[in-house]
PDB file of C-alpha atoms in Angstrom:
ATOM      1  CA  MET A   1     174.332 -38.069 -71.685  1.00 69.00           C
ATOM      2  CA  ASN A   2     177.161 -40.611 -71.701  1.00 77.00           C
ATOM      3  CA  ASN A   3     174.798 -43.315 -72.943  1.00 84.00           C
ATOM      4  CA  LEU A   4     173.553 -41.052 -75.727  1.00 85.00           C
ATOM      5  CA  VAL A   5     177.084 -40.277 -76.914  1.00 88.00           C
ATOM      6  CA  GLY A   6     178.186 -43.868 -76.376  1.00 89.00           C
ATOM      7  CA  ASN A   7     175.419 -45.225 -78.561  1.00 89.00           C
ATOM      8  CA  LYS A   8     176.199 -42.623 -81.214  1.00 90.00           C
ATOM      9  CA  LEU A   9     179.915 -43.564 -81.130  1.00 92.00           C
ATOM     10  CA  LYS A  10     179.047 -47.223 -81.601  1.00 92.00           C
ATOM     11  CA  ILE A  11     176.769 -46.474 -84.572  1.00 90.00           C
ATOM     12  CA  LEU A  12     179.343 -44.148 -86.181  1.00 91.00           C
ATOM     13  CA  ARG A  13     182.145 -46.687 -85.708  1.00 93.00           C
ATOM     14  CA  LYS A  14     180.108 -49.536 -87.187  1.00 93.00           C
ATOM     15  CA  ASN A  15     179.043 -47.354 -90.132  1.00 91.00           C
ATOM     16  CA  LYS A  16     182.744 -46.680 -90.822  1.00 91.00           C
ATOM     17  CA  LYS A  17     183.423 -50.424 -90.473  1.00 94.00           C
ATOM     18  CA  MET A  18     186.068 -49.733 -87.853  1.00 94.00           C
ATOM     19  CA  SER A  19     186.946 -51.746 -84.771  1.00 95.00           C
ATOM     20  CA  GLN A  20     187.078 -50.261 -81.296  1.00 95.00           C
ATOM     21  CA  GLU A  21     190.829 -50.768 -81.371  1.00 96.00           C
ATOM     22  CA  GLU A  22     191.192 -48.761 -84.598  1.00 96.00           C
ATOM     23  CA  VAL A  23     189.257 -45.830 -83.150  1.00 95.00           C
ATOM     24  CA  ALA A  24     191.152 -46.066 -79.855  1.00 95.00           C
ATOM     25  CA  ASP A  25     194.479 -46.023 -81.736  1.00 95.00           C
ATOM     26  CA  PHE A  26     193.425 -42.882 -83.606  1.00 94.00           C
ATOM     27  CA  LEU A  27     192.500 -41.248 -80.291  1.00 95.00           C
ATOM     28  CA  GLY A  28     195.695 -42.430 -78.608  1.00 95.00           C
ATOM     29  CA  ILE A  29     193.921 -44.389 -75.884  1.00 95.00           C
ATOM     30  CA  SER A  30     193.440 -48.045 -74.973  1.00 95.00           C
ATOM     31  CA  GLN A  31     190.716 -50.152 -76.534  1.00 95.00           C
ATOM     32  CA  SER A  32     189.187 -50.692 -73.089  1.00 95.00           C
ATOM     33  CA  ALA A  33     189.031 -46.911 -72.456  1.00 94.00           C
ATOM     34  CA  TYR A  34     187.235 -46.468 -75.763  1.00 94.00           C
ATOM     35  CA  ALA A  35     184.888 -49.377 -74.966  1.00 94.00           C
ATOM     36  CA  ARG A  36     183.917 -47.597 -71.730  1.00 93.00           C
ATOM     37  CA  MET A  37     183.014 -44.509 -73.783  1.00 92.00           C
ATOM     38  CA  GLU A  38     180.766 -46.574 -76.057  1.00 92.00           C
ATOM     39  CA  SER A  39     179.103 -48.315 -73.136  1.00 92.00           C
ATOM     40  CA  GLY A  40     178.352 -45.003 -71.434  1.00 89.00           C
ATOM     41  CA  GLU A  41     180.548 -45.819 -68.413  1.00 91.00           C
ATOM     42  CA  SER A  42     182.936 -42.954 -69.147  1.00 87.00           C
ATOM     43  CA  SER A  43     182.553 -39.284 -69.947  1.00 85.00           C
ATOM     44  CA  SER A  44     186.111 -38.994 -71.223  1.00 86.00           C
ATOM     45  CA  TRP A  45     184.707 -38.765 -74.782  1.00 88.00           C
ATOM     46  CA  ALA A  46     184.414 -35.033 -74.039  1.00 87.00           C
ATOM     47  CA  ASN A  47     188.208 -34.795 -73.820  1.00 90.00           C
ATOM     48  CA  TYR A  48     188.515 -36.297 -77.297  1.00 91.00           C
ATOM     49  CA  ILE A  49     185.500 -34.714 -78.982  1.00 90.00           C
ATOM     50  CA  LEU A  50     187.515 -32.963 -81.728  1.00 91.00           C
ATOM     51  CA  LYS A  51     189.472 -36.083 -82.617  1.00 93.00           C
ATOM     52  CA  ILE A  52     186.290 -38.164 -82.520  1.00 93.00           C
ATOM     53  CA  CYS A  53     184.662 -35.730 -84.920  1.00 90.00           C
ATOM     54  CA  GLU A  54     187.715 -35.892 -87.138  1.00 92.00           C
ATOM     55  CA  VAL A  55     187.764 -39.696 -87.365  1.00 92.00           C
ATOM     56  CA  PHE A  56     184.036 -39.876 -88.104  1.00 91.00           C
ATOM     57  CA  ALA A  57     183.970 -36.704 -90.263  1.00 90.00           C
ATOM     58  CA  ILE A  58     181.185 -35.047 -88.268  1.00 89.00           C
ATOM     59  CA  PHE A  59     180.633 -31.796 -86.400  1.00 88.00           C
ATOM     60  CA  PRO A  60     180.468 -31.814 -82.579  1.00 86.00           C
ATOM     61  CA  GLU A  61     176.795 -30.871 -82.723  1.00 84.00           C
ATOM     62  CA  GLU A  62     176.097 -34.072 -84.629  1.00 85.00           C
ATOM     63  CA  LEU A  63     177.668 -36.156 -81.874  1.00 83.00           C
ATOM     64  CA  LEU A  64     175.514 -34.482 -79.220  1.00 82.00           C
ATOM     65  CA  LYS A  65     172.290 -34.329 -81.231  1.00 79.00           C
ATOM     66  CA  VAL A  66     169.455 -36.523 -80.038  1.00 70.00           C
ATOM     67  CA  GLU A  67     168.102 -38.551 -82.896  1.00 62.00           C
ATOM     68  CA  ASP A  68     165.294 -40.979 -83.091  1.00 48.00           C
ATOM     69  CA  LEU A  69     166.864 -43.984 -84.789  1.00 46.00           C
ATOM     70  CA  THR A  70     163.537 -45.594 -85.669  1.00 42.00           C
ATOM     71  CA  PRO A  71     162.578 -45.587 -89.363  1.00 44.00           C
ATOM     72  CA  ASP A  72     160.753 -42.448 -90.540  1.00 45.00           C
ATOM     73  CA  ALA A  73     157.479 -44.341 -91.022  1.00 42.00           C
ATOM     74  CA  ASP A  74     157.503 -45.463 -87.363  1.00 43.00           C
ATOM     75  CA  ARG A  75     158.709 -42.159 -85.902  1.00 42.00           C
ATOM     76  CA  LYS A  76     156.347 -40.173 -83.694  1.00 46.00           C
ATOM     77  CA  GLU A  77     157.089 -36.608 -82.719  1.00 45.00           C
ATOM     78  CA  ASP A  78     157.830 -36.197 -79.026  1.00 44.00           C
ATOM     79  CA  PRO A  79     157.986 -32.531 -77.977  1.00 42.00           C
ATOM     80  CA  SER A  80     159.535 -33.501 -74.635  1.00 39.00           C
ATOM     81  CA  ARG A  81     162.757 -34.748 -76.309  1.00 43.00           C
ATOM     82  CA  GLU A  82     165.852 -32.731 -75.564  1.00 45.00           C
ATOM     83  CA  THR A  83     167.351 -30.797 -78.422  1.00 46.00           C
ATOM     84  CA  GLY A  84     171.003 -30.798 -79.416  1.00 50.00           C
ATOM     85  CA  THR A  85     171.272 -27.214 -78.192  1.00 55.00           C
ATOM     86  CA  HIS A  86     169.931 -28.198 -74.778  1.00 59.00           C
ATOM     87  CA  LEU A  87     172.484 -31.031 -74.594  1.00 59.00           C
ATOM     88  CA  SER A  88     175.262 -28.638 -75.587  1.00 65.00           C
ATOM     89  CA  ASP A  89     174.196 -26.366 -72.732  1.00 70.00           C
ATOM     90  CA  LYS A  90     174.393 -29.307 -70.333  1.00 70.00           C
ATOM     91  CA  VAL A  91     177.894 -30.187 -71.508  1.00 72.00           C
ATOM     92  CA  ILE A  92     178.980 -26.570 -71.067  1.00 76.00           C
ATOM     93  CA  GLU A  93     177.500 -26.512 -67.548  1.00 77.00           C
ATOM     94  CA  GLN A  94     179.376 -29.720 -66.688  1.00 77.00           C
ATOM     95  CA  TYR A  95     182.648 -28.261 -67.942  1.00 80.00           C
ATOM     96  CA  GLU A  96     182.104 -25.016 -66.056  1.00 81.00           C
ATOM     97  CA  GLN A  97     181.444 -26.953 -62.853  1.00 82.00           C
ATOM     98  CA  ARG A  98     184.593 -29.012 -63.390  1.00 83.00           C
ATOM     99  CA  ILE A  99     186.610 -25.838 -63.992  1.00 86.00           C
ATOM    100  CA  LYS A 100     185.348 -24.431 -60.671  1.00 87.00           C
ATOM    101  CA  GLU A 101     186.381 -27.634 -58.903  1.00 87.00           C
ATOM    102  CA  LEU A 102     189.825 -27.557 -60.497  1.00 87.00           C
ATOM    103  CA  ARG A 103     190.333 -23.922 -59.532  1.00 90.00           C
ATOM    104  CA  LYS A 104     189.609 -24.814 -55.911  1.00 90.00           C
ATOM    105  CA  ILE A 105     192.126 -27.653 -56.062  1.00 89.00           C
ATOM    106  CA  ILE A 106     194.766 -25.377 -57.600  1.00 90.00           C
ATOM    107  CA  LYS A 107     194.147 -22.726 -54.954  1.00 90.00           C
ATOM    108  CA  LYS A 108     194.499 -25.320 -52.205  1.00 90.00           C
ATOM    109  CA  LEU A 109     197.708 -26.695 -53.695  1.00 91.00           C
ATOM    110  CA  LYS A 110     199.200 -23.203 -53.957  1.00 90.00           C
ATOM    111  CA  LYS A 111     198.413 -22.552 -50.288  1.00 89.00           C
ATOM    112  CA  GLU A 112     200.017 -25.851 -49.282  1.00 88.00           C
ATOM    113  CA  ARG A 113     203.118 -25.060 -51.319  1.00 87.00           C
ATOM    114  CA  LYS A 114     203.478 -21.578 -49.745  1.00 87.00           C
ATOM    115  CA  SER A 115     203.108 -22.981 -46.225  1.00 83.00           C
ATOM    116  CA  LYS A 116     206.067 -25.361 -46.695  1.00 74.00           C
TER     117      LYS A 116
END
């Protein structure tokens, strides 16, 4: 998923003729943090999805949509490819899992604070 979004970010940035530093400045992060998003090493793009969509003038669905970047003449239909909706479901599942983890951490911290 991170590689998919990272590749899309790189393509969008190059199409806008922007540098990584320019996009990072718009997002309020370091150039190296943005570079990790593009390389697929970081999933923090999800935290900035609305700003990313704003800078590239796209909808979130477009960022998550799987596209075959080969020319139309060379494109072959592959029914096993994931759809944008399926990817959106995966992102939602990841966020829900993270929310559960954070709730556990909060509960633990509250208990520790009460016991002091």
